[in-house]
mmCIF file of C-alpha atoms in Angstrom:
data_model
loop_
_atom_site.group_PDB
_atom_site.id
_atom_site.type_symbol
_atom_site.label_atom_id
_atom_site.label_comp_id
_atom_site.label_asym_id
_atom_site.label_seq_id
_atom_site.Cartn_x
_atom_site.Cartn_y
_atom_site.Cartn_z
ATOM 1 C CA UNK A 1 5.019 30.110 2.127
ATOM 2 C CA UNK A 2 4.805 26.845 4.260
ATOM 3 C CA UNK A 3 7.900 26.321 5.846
ATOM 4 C CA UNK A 4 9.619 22.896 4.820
ATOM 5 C CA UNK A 5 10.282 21.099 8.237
ATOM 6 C CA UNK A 6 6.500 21.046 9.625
ATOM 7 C CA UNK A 7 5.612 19.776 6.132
ATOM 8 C CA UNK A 8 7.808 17.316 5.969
ATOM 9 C CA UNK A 9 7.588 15.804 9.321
ATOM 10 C CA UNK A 10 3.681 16.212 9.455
ATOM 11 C CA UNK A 11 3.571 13.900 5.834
ATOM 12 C CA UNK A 12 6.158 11.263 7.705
ATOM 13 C CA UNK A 13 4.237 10.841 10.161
ATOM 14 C CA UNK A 14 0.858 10.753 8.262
ATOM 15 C CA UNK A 15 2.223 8.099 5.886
ATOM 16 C CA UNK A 16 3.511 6.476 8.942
ATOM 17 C CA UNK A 17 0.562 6.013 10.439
ATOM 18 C CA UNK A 18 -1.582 4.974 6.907
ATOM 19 C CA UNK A 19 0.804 2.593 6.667
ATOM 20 C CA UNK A 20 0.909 1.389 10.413
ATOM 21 C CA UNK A 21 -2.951 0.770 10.354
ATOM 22 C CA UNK A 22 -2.030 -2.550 8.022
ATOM 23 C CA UNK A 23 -0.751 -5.196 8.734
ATOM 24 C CA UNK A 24 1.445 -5.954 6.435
ATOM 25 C CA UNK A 25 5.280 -4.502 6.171
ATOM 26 C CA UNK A 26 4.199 -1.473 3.350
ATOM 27 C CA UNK A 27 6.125 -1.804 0.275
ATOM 28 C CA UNK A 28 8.486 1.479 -1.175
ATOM 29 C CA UNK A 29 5.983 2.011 -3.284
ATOM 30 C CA UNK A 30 3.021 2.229 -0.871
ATOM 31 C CA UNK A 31 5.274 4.913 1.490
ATOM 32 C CA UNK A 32 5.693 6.813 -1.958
ATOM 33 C CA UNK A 33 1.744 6.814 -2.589
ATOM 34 C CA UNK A 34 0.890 7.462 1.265
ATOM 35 C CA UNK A 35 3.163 10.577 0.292
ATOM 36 C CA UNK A 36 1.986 11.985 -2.251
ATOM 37 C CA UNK A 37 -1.965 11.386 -0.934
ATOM 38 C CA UNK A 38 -0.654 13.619 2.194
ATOM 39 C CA UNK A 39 1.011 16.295 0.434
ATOM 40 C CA UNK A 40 -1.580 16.302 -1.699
ATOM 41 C CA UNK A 41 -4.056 16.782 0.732
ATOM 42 C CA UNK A 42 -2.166 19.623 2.638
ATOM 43 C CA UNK A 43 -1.401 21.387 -0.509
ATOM 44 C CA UNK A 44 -4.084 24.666 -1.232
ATOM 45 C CA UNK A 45 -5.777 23.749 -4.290
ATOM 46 C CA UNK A 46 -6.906 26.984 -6.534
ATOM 47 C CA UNK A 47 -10.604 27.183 -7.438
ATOM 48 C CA UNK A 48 -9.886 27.128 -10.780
ATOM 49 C CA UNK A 49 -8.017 23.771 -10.698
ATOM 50 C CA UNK A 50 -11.206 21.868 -9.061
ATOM 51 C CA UNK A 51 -14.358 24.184 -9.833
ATOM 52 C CA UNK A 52 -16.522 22.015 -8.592
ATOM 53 C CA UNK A 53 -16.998 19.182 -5.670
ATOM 54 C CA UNK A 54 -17.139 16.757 -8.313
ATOM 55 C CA UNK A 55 -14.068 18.118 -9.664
ATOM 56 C CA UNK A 56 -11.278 15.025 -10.172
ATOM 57 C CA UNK A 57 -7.650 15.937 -8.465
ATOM 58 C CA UNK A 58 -5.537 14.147 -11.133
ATOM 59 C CA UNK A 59 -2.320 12.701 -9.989
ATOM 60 C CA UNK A 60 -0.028 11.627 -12.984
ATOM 61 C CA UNK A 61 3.075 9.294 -12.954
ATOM 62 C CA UNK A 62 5.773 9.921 -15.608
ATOM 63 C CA UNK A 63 8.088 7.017 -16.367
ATOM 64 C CA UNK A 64 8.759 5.169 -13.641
ATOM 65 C CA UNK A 65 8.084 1.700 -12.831
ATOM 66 C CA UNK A 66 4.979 0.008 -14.882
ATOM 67 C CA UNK A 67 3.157 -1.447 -11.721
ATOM 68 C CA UNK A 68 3.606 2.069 -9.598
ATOM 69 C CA UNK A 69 0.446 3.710 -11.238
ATOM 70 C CA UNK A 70 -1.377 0.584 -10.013
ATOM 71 C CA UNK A 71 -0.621 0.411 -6.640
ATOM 72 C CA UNK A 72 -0.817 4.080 -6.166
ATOM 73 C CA UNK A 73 -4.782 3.594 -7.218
ATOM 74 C CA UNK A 74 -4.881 0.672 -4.839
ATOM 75 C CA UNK A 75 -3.430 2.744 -2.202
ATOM 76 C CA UNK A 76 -5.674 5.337 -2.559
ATOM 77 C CA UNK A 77 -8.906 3.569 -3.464
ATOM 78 C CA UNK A 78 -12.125 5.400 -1.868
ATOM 79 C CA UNK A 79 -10.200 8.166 -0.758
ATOM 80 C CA UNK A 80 -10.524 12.235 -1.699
ATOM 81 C CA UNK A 81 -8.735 15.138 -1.051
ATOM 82 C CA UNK A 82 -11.596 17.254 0.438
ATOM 83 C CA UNK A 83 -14.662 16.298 -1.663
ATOM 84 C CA UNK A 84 -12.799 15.474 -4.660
ATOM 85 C CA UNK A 85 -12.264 12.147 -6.016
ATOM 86 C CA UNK A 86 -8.823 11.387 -7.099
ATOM 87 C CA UNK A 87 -8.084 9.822 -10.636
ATOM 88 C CA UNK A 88 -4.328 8.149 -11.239
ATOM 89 C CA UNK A 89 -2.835 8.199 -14.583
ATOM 90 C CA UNK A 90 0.481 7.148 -16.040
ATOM 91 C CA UNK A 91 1.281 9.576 -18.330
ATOM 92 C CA UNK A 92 3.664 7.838 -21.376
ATOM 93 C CA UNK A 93 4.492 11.938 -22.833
ATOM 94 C CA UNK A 94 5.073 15.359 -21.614
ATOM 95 C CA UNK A 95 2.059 16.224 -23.607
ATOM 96 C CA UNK A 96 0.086 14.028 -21.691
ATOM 97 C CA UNK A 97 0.450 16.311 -18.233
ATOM 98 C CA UNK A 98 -1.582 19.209 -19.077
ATOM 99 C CA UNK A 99 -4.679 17.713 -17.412
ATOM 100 C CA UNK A 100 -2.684 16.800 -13.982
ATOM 101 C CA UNK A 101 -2.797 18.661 -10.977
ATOM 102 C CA UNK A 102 -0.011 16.688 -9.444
ATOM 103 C CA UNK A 103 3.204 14.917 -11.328
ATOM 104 C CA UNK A 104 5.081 12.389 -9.670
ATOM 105 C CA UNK A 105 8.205 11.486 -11.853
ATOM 106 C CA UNK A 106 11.364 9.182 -12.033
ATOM 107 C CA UNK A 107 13.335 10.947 -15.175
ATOM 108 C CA UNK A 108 15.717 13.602 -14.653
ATOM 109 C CA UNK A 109 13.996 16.207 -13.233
ATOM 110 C CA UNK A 110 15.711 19.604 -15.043
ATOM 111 C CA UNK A 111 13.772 17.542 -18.266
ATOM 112 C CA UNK A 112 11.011 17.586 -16.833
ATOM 113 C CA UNK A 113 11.010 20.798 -15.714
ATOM 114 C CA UNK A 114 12.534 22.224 -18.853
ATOM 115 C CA UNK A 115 9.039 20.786 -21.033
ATOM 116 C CA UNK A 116 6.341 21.511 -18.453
ATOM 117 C CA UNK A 117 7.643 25.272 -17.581
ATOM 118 C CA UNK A 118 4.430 26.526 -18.071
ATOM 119 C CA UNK A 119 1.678 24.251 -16.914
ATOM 120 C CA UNK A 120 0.210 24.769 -14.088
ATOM 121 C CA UNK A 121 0.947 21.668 -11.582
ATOM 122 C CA UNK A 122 2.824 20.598 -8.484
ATOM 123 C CA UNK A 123 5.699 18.206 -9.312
ATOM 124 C CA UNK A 124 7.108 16.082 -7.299
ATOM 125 C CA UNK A 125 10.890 13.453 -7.433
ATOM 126 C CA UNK A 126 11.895 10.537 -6.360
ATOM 127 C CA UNK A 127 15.526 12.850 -6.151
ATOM 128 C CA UNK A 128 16.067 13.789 -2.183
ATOM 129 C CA UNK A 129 15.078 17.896 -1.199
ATOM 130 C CA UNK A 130 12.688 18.511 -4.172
ATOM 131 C CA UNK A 131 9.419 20.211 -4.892
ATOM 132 C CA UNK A 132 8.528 22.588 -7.247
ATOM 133 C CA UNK A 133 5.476 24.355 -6.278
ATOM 134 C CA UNK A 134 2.702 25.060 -9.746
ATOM 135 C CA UNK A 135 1.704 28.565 -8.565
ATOM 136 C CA UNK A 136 5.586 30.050 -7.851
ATOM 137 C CA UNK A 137 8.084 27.483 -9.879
ATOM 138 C CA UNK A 138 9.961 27.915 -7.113
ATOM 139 C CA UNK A 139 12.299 24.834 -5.184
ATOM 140 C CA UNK A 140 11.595 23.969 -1.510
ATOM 141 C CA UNK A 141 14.146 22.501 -0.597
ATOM 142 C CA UNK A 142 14.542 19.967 2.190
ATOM 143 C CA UNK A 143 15.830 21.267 5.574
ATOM 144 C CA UNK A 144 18.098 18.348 6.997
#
């Protein structure tokens, strides 16, 4: 198991530095998608999730704001985690997750959890000190 700390201060300062290479002050939302393109990209994907190099990695937003899905895909435009091209979609229903790898969502998170028990994805919250890993169900929490 990765431990927390590392992770967390490796993705600051990655997101940090994505967003320090503009130059432009980076909006809340493009911290949250320089995020979520890092953890992504240090997370161990299984072979069966991407079988092949041509394989999407599918990042999903449930709820939320509208225009988040759209400058997450701006944000990460041209860019892959390993070979694989990366596909955004705002999911509008629980049923719509079963084809994500990662979920980033906004709702209450013990719903969320509660409906999508048994698919296999990461999930991710907007809430402080949370991550629920697809392979374990298990929380990370964040060490302060």
């Amino acid at each position: 198991m990765v431990t927390v700390r590392p992770l967390v201060a490796t993705v600051l300062c990655a997101a940090v530095s994505v967003i320090g290479a503009q130059a432009q002050v980076a909006s809340e939302s493009q911290v949250k998608s320089a995020y979520l393109y890092h953890f992504a990209k240090m997370a161990s994907w299984p072979q069966e999730a991407l079988p092949t190099a041509t394989s999407k990695l599918v990042m999903c937003v449930l709820g939320g704001d509208a225009d988040f899905p759209d400058v997450l895909r701006s944000t990460l435009v041209g860019k892959n985690i390993v070979e694989h091209p990366i596909a955004i979609r705002h999911a509008q229903s629980l049923g719509e997750l079963k084809s994500c790898h990662l979920v980033f969502f906004r709702a209450s998170f013990s719903f969320v959890l509660r409906r999508t028990m048994y698919l296999p994805q990461s999930l991710a919250s907007k809430k402080p000190a949370f991550f629920v890993s697809a392979k374990t169900r298990t929380f990370h929490p964040r060490v302060a």
